[in-house]
Short mmCIF file of C-alpha atoms in Angstrom, two decimals:
data_model
loop_
_atom_site.label_atom_id
_atom_site.label_comp_id
_atom_site.label_asym_id
_atom_site.label_seq_id
_atom_site.Cartn_x
_atom_site.Cartn_y
_atom_site.Cartn_z
CA MET M 1 104.75 161.56 39.62
CA GLN M 2 106.97 158.58 41.80
CA SER M 3 104.89 157.57 44.61
CA LYS M 4 106.66 157.44 48.22
CA ILE M 5 106.94 154.35 49.72
CA PRO M 6 104.89 153.95 52.80
CA MET M 7 107.83 154.23 55.73
CA LEU M 8 107.92 150.56 58.31
CA LYS M 9 106.80 151.60 61.99
CA ILE M 10 108.51 148.81 63.32
CA THR M 11 111.50 147.24 65.62
CA VAL M 12 113.93 144.46 64.49
CA ILE M 13 116.14 143.62 66.54
CA THR M 14 119.06 141.09 64.47
CA LEU M 15 121.61 139.34 65.26
CA ALA M 16 122.86 138.15 62.23
CA ILE M 17 126.10 138.33 61.19
CA ASN M 18 128.01 138.00 57.23
CA ILE M 19 125.82 138.98 54.66
CA PRO M 20 122.39 137.79 54.34
CA GLY M 21 121.20 139.17 57.20
CA PRO M 22 122.85 142.52 57.84
CA VAL M 23 121.78 142.57 53.72
CA ALA M 24 118.25 142.41 54.33
CA VAL M 25 117.65 144.64 58.25
CA ALA M 26 119.18 147.27 55.33
CA ARG M 27 116.55 147.27 53.32
CA LEU M 28 114.39 147.04 56.26
CA ARG M 29 116.14 150.18 57.58
CA GLN M 30 115.49 151.74 53.81
CA LEU M 31 111.81 150.94 54.30
CA GLY M 32 111.91 153.00 58.01
CA ALA M 33 112.45 149.78 60.28
CA ASN M 34 114.25 150.84 63.74
CA VAL M 35 117.38 147.93 63.60
CA THR M 36 119.71 146.96 66.39
CA LYS M 37 122.26 144.64 65.32
CA ILE M 38 123.90 142.31 68.34
CA GLU M 39 126.83 141.66 67.22
CA PRO M 40 129.83 138.62 69.29
CA PRO M 41 132.27 140.78 71.26
CA THR M 42 135.04 139.67 68.16
CA GLY M 43 132.33 141.57 65.97
CA ASP M 44 131.11 141.10 62.40
CA PRO M 45 133.90 139.05 59.68
CA LEU M 46 132.35 141.48 57.23
CA ALA M 47 133.71 144.46 58.67
CA LEU M 48 137.17 142.59 58.27
CA ALA M 49 136.32 141.39 54.56
CA ALA M 50 135.03 145.12 53.57
CA PRO M 51 134.97 147.48 55.45
CA ALA M 52 133.10 149.84 53.13
CA TRP M 53 130.49 147.28 52.22
CA TYR M 54 129.69 146.52 56.07
CA ASP M 55 129.77 150.56 56.42
CA HIS M 56 127.52 151.22 54.40
CA LEU M 57 124.78 147.64 55.05
CA HIS M 58 124.61 149.51 58.67
CA GLN M 59 123.86 153.12 57.82
CA GLY M 60 121.29 153.83 60.60
CA VAL M 61 121.52 150.83 62.57
CA ARG M 62 122.27 150.23 66.18
CA VAL M 63 125.04 148.09 67.53
CA ILE M 64 125.51 146.65 70.56
CA ALA M 65 128.18 144.25 71.58
CA LEU M 66 127.66 141.18 73.21
CA ASP M 67 128.82 137.56 74.69
CA LEU M 68 125.37 136.11 74.11
CA LYS M 69 127.20 133.14 75.46
CA ARG M 70 127.30 134.29 79.15
CA GLU M 71 124.24 134.75 80.68
CA ALA M 72 124.31 138.15 82.11
CA ASP M 73 124.62 139.56 78.18
CA ARG M 74 121.69 136.78 77.26
CA ALA M 75 119.81 139.11 80.50
CA GLN M 76 120.61 142.46 78.41
CA LEU M 77 118.67 141.60 75.15
CA GLU M 78 115.41 140.33 76.62
CA PRO M 79 114.32 144.34 77.06
CA LEU M 80 115.22 144.76 74.03
CA LEU M 81 113.17 141.57 72.44
CA ALA M 82 110.57 142.69 74.71
CA SER M 83 109.78 145.91 72.60
CA ALA M 84 110.36 144.59 69.65
CA ASP M 85 108.70 143.64 65.98
CA LEU M 86 110.61 141.46 65.09
CA LEU M 87 113.90 138.76 65.78
CA LEU M 88 116.00 138.17 62.83
CA THR M 89 118.99 135.42 63.29
CA SER M 90 121.74 133.63 60.92
CA MET M 91 122.77 130.38 63.62
CA ARG M 92 122.12 126.74 63.01
CA PRO M 93 118.78 126.08 64.48
CA ARG M 94 121.22 123.63 67.50
CA ALA M 95 122.87 126.70 68.32
CA LEU M 96 119.74 128.97 69.03
CA ALA M 97 118.82 126.16 71.07
CA ARG M 98 121.87 126.27 73.46
CA LEU M 99 121.22 129.93 73.97
CA ARG M 100 117.26 129.57 74.54
CA LEU M 101 117.31 131.81 71.47
CA ASP M 102 115.55 128.90 69.22
CA ALA M 103 111.56 129.85 68.22
CA ALA M 104 109.73 127.95 70.93
CA SER M 105 111.31 129.38 73.99
CA VAL M 106 111.90 133.13 72.31
CA ALA M 107 107.97 132.98 71.65
CA ALA M 108 107.30 131.40 75.43
CA ARG M 109 109.19 134.84 76.68
CA HIS M 110 107.83 137.17 73.86
CA PRO M 111 104.60 135.74 72.24
CA HIS M 112 104.04 138.66 70.76
CA LEU M 113 107.34 138.21 68.10
CA CYS M 114 107.91 137.46 64.69
CA GLN M 115 110.68 135.02 64.30
CA LEU M 116 112.37 134.89 60.98
CA SER M 117 115.70 132.03 61.30
CA ILE M 118 117.99 132.38 58.22
CA VAL M 119 119.92 128.94 57.60
CA GLY M 120 121.79 127.33 54.89
CA TYR M 121 119.54 123.64 54.36
CA PRO M 122 115.81 123.73 54.83
CA GLY M 123 114.04 121.24 57.56
CA PRO M 124 116.32 118.07 58.92
CA GLN M 125 119.55 119.12 56.89
CA ALA M 126 119.11 123.00 58.54
CA ASN M 127 122.37 121.58 60.95
CA GLU M 128 124.13 121.03 57.89
CA ALA M 129 126.78 123.50 57.25
CA GLY M 130 127.28 125.88 54.17
CA HIS M 131 128.07 128.80 52.21
CA ASP M 132 127.28 130.58 48.38
CA LEU M 133 129.93 128.50 47.17
CA THR M 134 128.52 124.98 48.56
CA TYR M 135 124.77 126.28 47.48
CA GLN M 136 125.95 127.46 44.13
CA ALA M 137 127.74 124.68 43.52
CA SER M 138 125.23 122.42 44.11
CA LEU M 139 123.06 124.16 42.02
CA GLY M 140 125.36 123.62 38.74
CA LEU M 141 125.90 127.35 38.49
CA VAL M 142 130.08 127.45 39.43
CA GLN M 143 131.84 126.69 36.63
CA PRO M 144 135.21 125.45 37.75
CA PRO M 145 138.16 126.94 38.11
CA ARG M 146 136.67 130.61 38.71
CA LEU M 147 134.86 131.78 41.36
CA PRO M 148 131.34 133.01 41.45
CA ARG M 149 131.06 136.98 40.88
CA THR M 150 128.91 137.63 43.28
CA LEU M 151 127.50 136.19 46.15
CA LEU M 152 123.92 135.01 45.07
CA ALA M 153 122.65 132.71 47.18
CA ASP M 154 123.72 135.57 49.59
CA LEU M 155 121.73 137.92 48.11
CA ALA M 156 118.36 136.12 46.67
CA GLY M 157 117.65 135.04 50.37
CA ALA M 158 119.24 138.59 52.08
CA GLU M 159 115.69 139.02 49.57
CA ARG M 160 113.83 136.55 50.04
CA ALA M 161 114.26 137.58 54.05
CA VAL M 162 112.69 141.08 53.90
CA SER M 163 109.56 139.15 52.01
CA GLU M 164 109.15 136.49 54.30
CA ALA M 165 109.45 138.95 57.12
CA LEU M 166 107.02 141.49 55.89
CA ALA M 167 104.57 138.71 55.25
CA LEU M 168 104.84 137.69 58.96
CA LEU M 169 104.54 141.17 60.03
CA LEU M 170 101.34 141.46 58.08
CA ALA M 171 100.02 137.95 59.29
CA ARG M 172 100.69 139.58 63.02
CA ALA M 173 98.66 143.04 61.77
CA GLN M 174 95.60 140.50 60.66
CA GLY M 175 95.83 139.31 63.78
CA GLN M 176 96.97 136.25 63.57
CA GLY M 177 99.20 136.26 66.00
CA ALA M 178 103.21 136.08 65.58
CA ALA M 179 104.99 133.51 63.98
CA ALA M 180 108.23 131.64 63.28
CA THR M 181 110.05 130.59 59.84
CA GLU M 182 113.27 129.69 58.60
CA LEU M 183 114.70 130.61 55.42
CA ALA M 184 116.83 128.35 53.97
CA LEU M 185 119.78 130.36 52.04
CA SER M 186 119.73 127.53 49.47
CA ALA M 187 116.14 126.81 48.94
CA ALA M 188 115.87 131.36 48.32
CA ALA M 189 119.31 130.06 45.58
CA THR M 190 117.24 127.26 44.04
CA PRO M 191 115.03 129.53 41.47
CA PHE M 192 118.72 131.24 40.12
CA ALA M 193 119.22 128.21 38.63
CA ASP M 194 116.28 128.02 36.62
CA PRO M 195 117.67 129.54 33.65
CA TRP M 196 120.66 127.47 33.57
CA ARG M 197 118.50 124.06 34.17
CA TYR M 198 115.60 124.36 31.12
CA GLY M 199 118.50 124.98 28.66
CA LEU M 200 117.89 128.79 28.29
CA THR M 201 121.52 129.84 29.63
CA ARG M 202 123.32 127.03 28.28
CA PRO M 203 126.24 127.64 25.30
CA GLU M 204 123.32 126.24 23.03
CA GLY M 205 120.77 128.14 24.37
CA VAL M 206 119.29 131.32 23.57
CA LEU M 207 120.05 133.32 25.90
CA GLY M 208 123.90 131.50 26.65
CA GLY M 209 125.55 132.47 23.49
CA GLY M 210 123.02 130.19 20.63
CA ILE M 211 122.33 133.33 18.66
CA PRO M 212 124.17 136.27 17.69
CA GLY M 213 121.80 139.12 18.63
CA TYR M 214 122.61 138.17 22.35
CA ASN M 215 125.68 137.98 23.00
CA LEU M 216 129.44 138.73 24.14
CA TYR M 217 131.82 140.50 21.26
CA GLU M 218 135.56 141.94 21.46
CA THR M 219 136.60 145.47 20.67
CA ARG M 220 139.57 147.01 19.65
CA ASP M 221 139.96 148.26 22.99
CA GLY M 222 137.68 146.11 25.51
CA TRP M 223 134.41 143.64 25.41
CA VAL M 224 130.93 144.94 24.39
CA ALA M 225 127.21 142.88 25.66
CA LEU M 226 125.24 143.17 22.71
CA ALA M 227 121.02 142.14 23.68
CA ALA M 228 119.43 142.67 21.00
CA LEU M 229 117.36 139.54 21.49
CA GLU M 230 113.60 141.31 20.05
CA PRO M 231 113.15 141.04 16.21
CA HIS M 232 112.83 144.15 15.57
CA PHE M 233 116.48 145.54 17.83
CA TRP M 234 117.79 142.76 15.73
CA ARG M 235 116.37 144.69 11.99
CA ARG M 236 117.90 147.90 13.60
CA PHE M 237 120.66 146.70 14.64
CA LEU M 238 120.86 144.74 11.21
CA ASP M 239 120.19 148.04 9.46
CA ALA M 240 122.72 149.87 11.77
CA MET M 241 125.53 148.27 10.36
CA GLY M 242 124.32 148.02 7.22
CA SER M 243 123.45 144.78 6.43
CA GLY M 244 119.62 144.97 5.39
CA GLY M 245 116.58 144.56 7.60
CA GLU M 246 115.72 141.79 5.01
CA ASN M 247 117.10 139.61 7.52
CA ALA M 248 115.16 140.11 10.66
CA GLY M 249 115.32 136.36 11.54
CA ILE M 250 117.98 136.09 14.69
CA SER M 251 119.73 133.98 11.45
CA PRO M 252 122.11 133.62 9.67
CA ALA M 253 124.11 136.61 10.89
CA PRO M 254 126.93 138.55 9.33
CA ASP M 255 130.59 138.03 10.92
CA LEU M 256 129.69 140.00 14.48
CA ALA M 257 133.43 139.43 15.88
CA HIS M 258 135.12 140.73 13.02
CA PHE M 259 132.81 143.62 13.01
CA PHE M 260 133.09 144.72 15.95
CA ARG M 261 136.40 144.38 17.01
CA GLN M 262 137.18 147.02 14.20
CA ARG M 263 136.69 150.41 16.34
CA PRO M 264 137.42 151.44 20.34
CA THR M 265 134.43 149.81 22.49
CA ALA M 266 133.39 154.09 23.29
CA GLU M 267 132.64 154.02 19.50
CA TRP M 268 130.43 150.98 19.70
CA LEU M 269 128.45 152.89 22.59
CA ALA M 270 128.31 156.52 21.09
CA TRP M 271 126.88 154.29 17.84
CA ALA M 272 124.57 152.11 19.26
CA ARG M 273 122.59 155.23 21.13
CA ALA M 274 122.47 157.41 17.87
CA HIS M 275 120.16 153.77 16.59
CA ASP M 276 118.42 152.29 19.94
CA ILE M 277 120.07 149.36 20.22
CA PRO M 278 120.83 147.35 23.18
CA LEU M 279 124.58 147.51 23.76
CA ALA M 280 126.60 147.94 27.02
CA ALA M 281 130.32 147.65 28.05
CA VAL M 282 131.12 145.44 29.57
CA ALA M 283 132.69 146.66 33.09
CA GLU M 284 136.49 145.78 34.19
#
């Protein structure tokens, strides 16, 4: 029997556009939070770049257009903050200060309000410009000329933002008072570079192509990913392909490139399921 996740009874005001903020509040919304998003009159750039994703992330989120550069519009924000538990932003500190939405100013007006500010770089570098591509590139996760297939720093930052927000709210509930913290996307992405940094996913590494049981192979009509990493999976794979279980080690190995080219992907998937071998088609 699956346990039900307790629903949060909190109110979140978010000024965060683009990707990390909307992904984070979508998760908080799934956990039961009541979310109101303040967007500039021009809207969120994500709505133009990926409208379907924008719609998906904003299910159940109330969106209000305000020009926070205008005093009258900032005044409309104040009653929303007065009744909220968490304020989420994704502006650089100097931009927040110009709008009197920096942590100290907001805390003076709304001492009950927890604040989480998403920035690009930590500490003194928080006012420096950056995006997911620059964070990944600086960590060695980009292989030119190809661009990353996913926005690792943005999504890692969104997940970290959720846990940071919950920590702020928990501390307040335990009587420690409301607090403010910054979350740097570049710092959130740094641990994701550790498999590469420590050699695990480098070309010679165990998970980078250094062993035949954990690799990509071309089939007659596509590609498959083989993940027979543990010895028992490798033995099972060798038995299934007719090489005998005595080759229990990672090497020596048969010519798997030739082996997989003999059949189309669908046949290999059926074969793998029948033998309980971790194999998947590489999606187009």
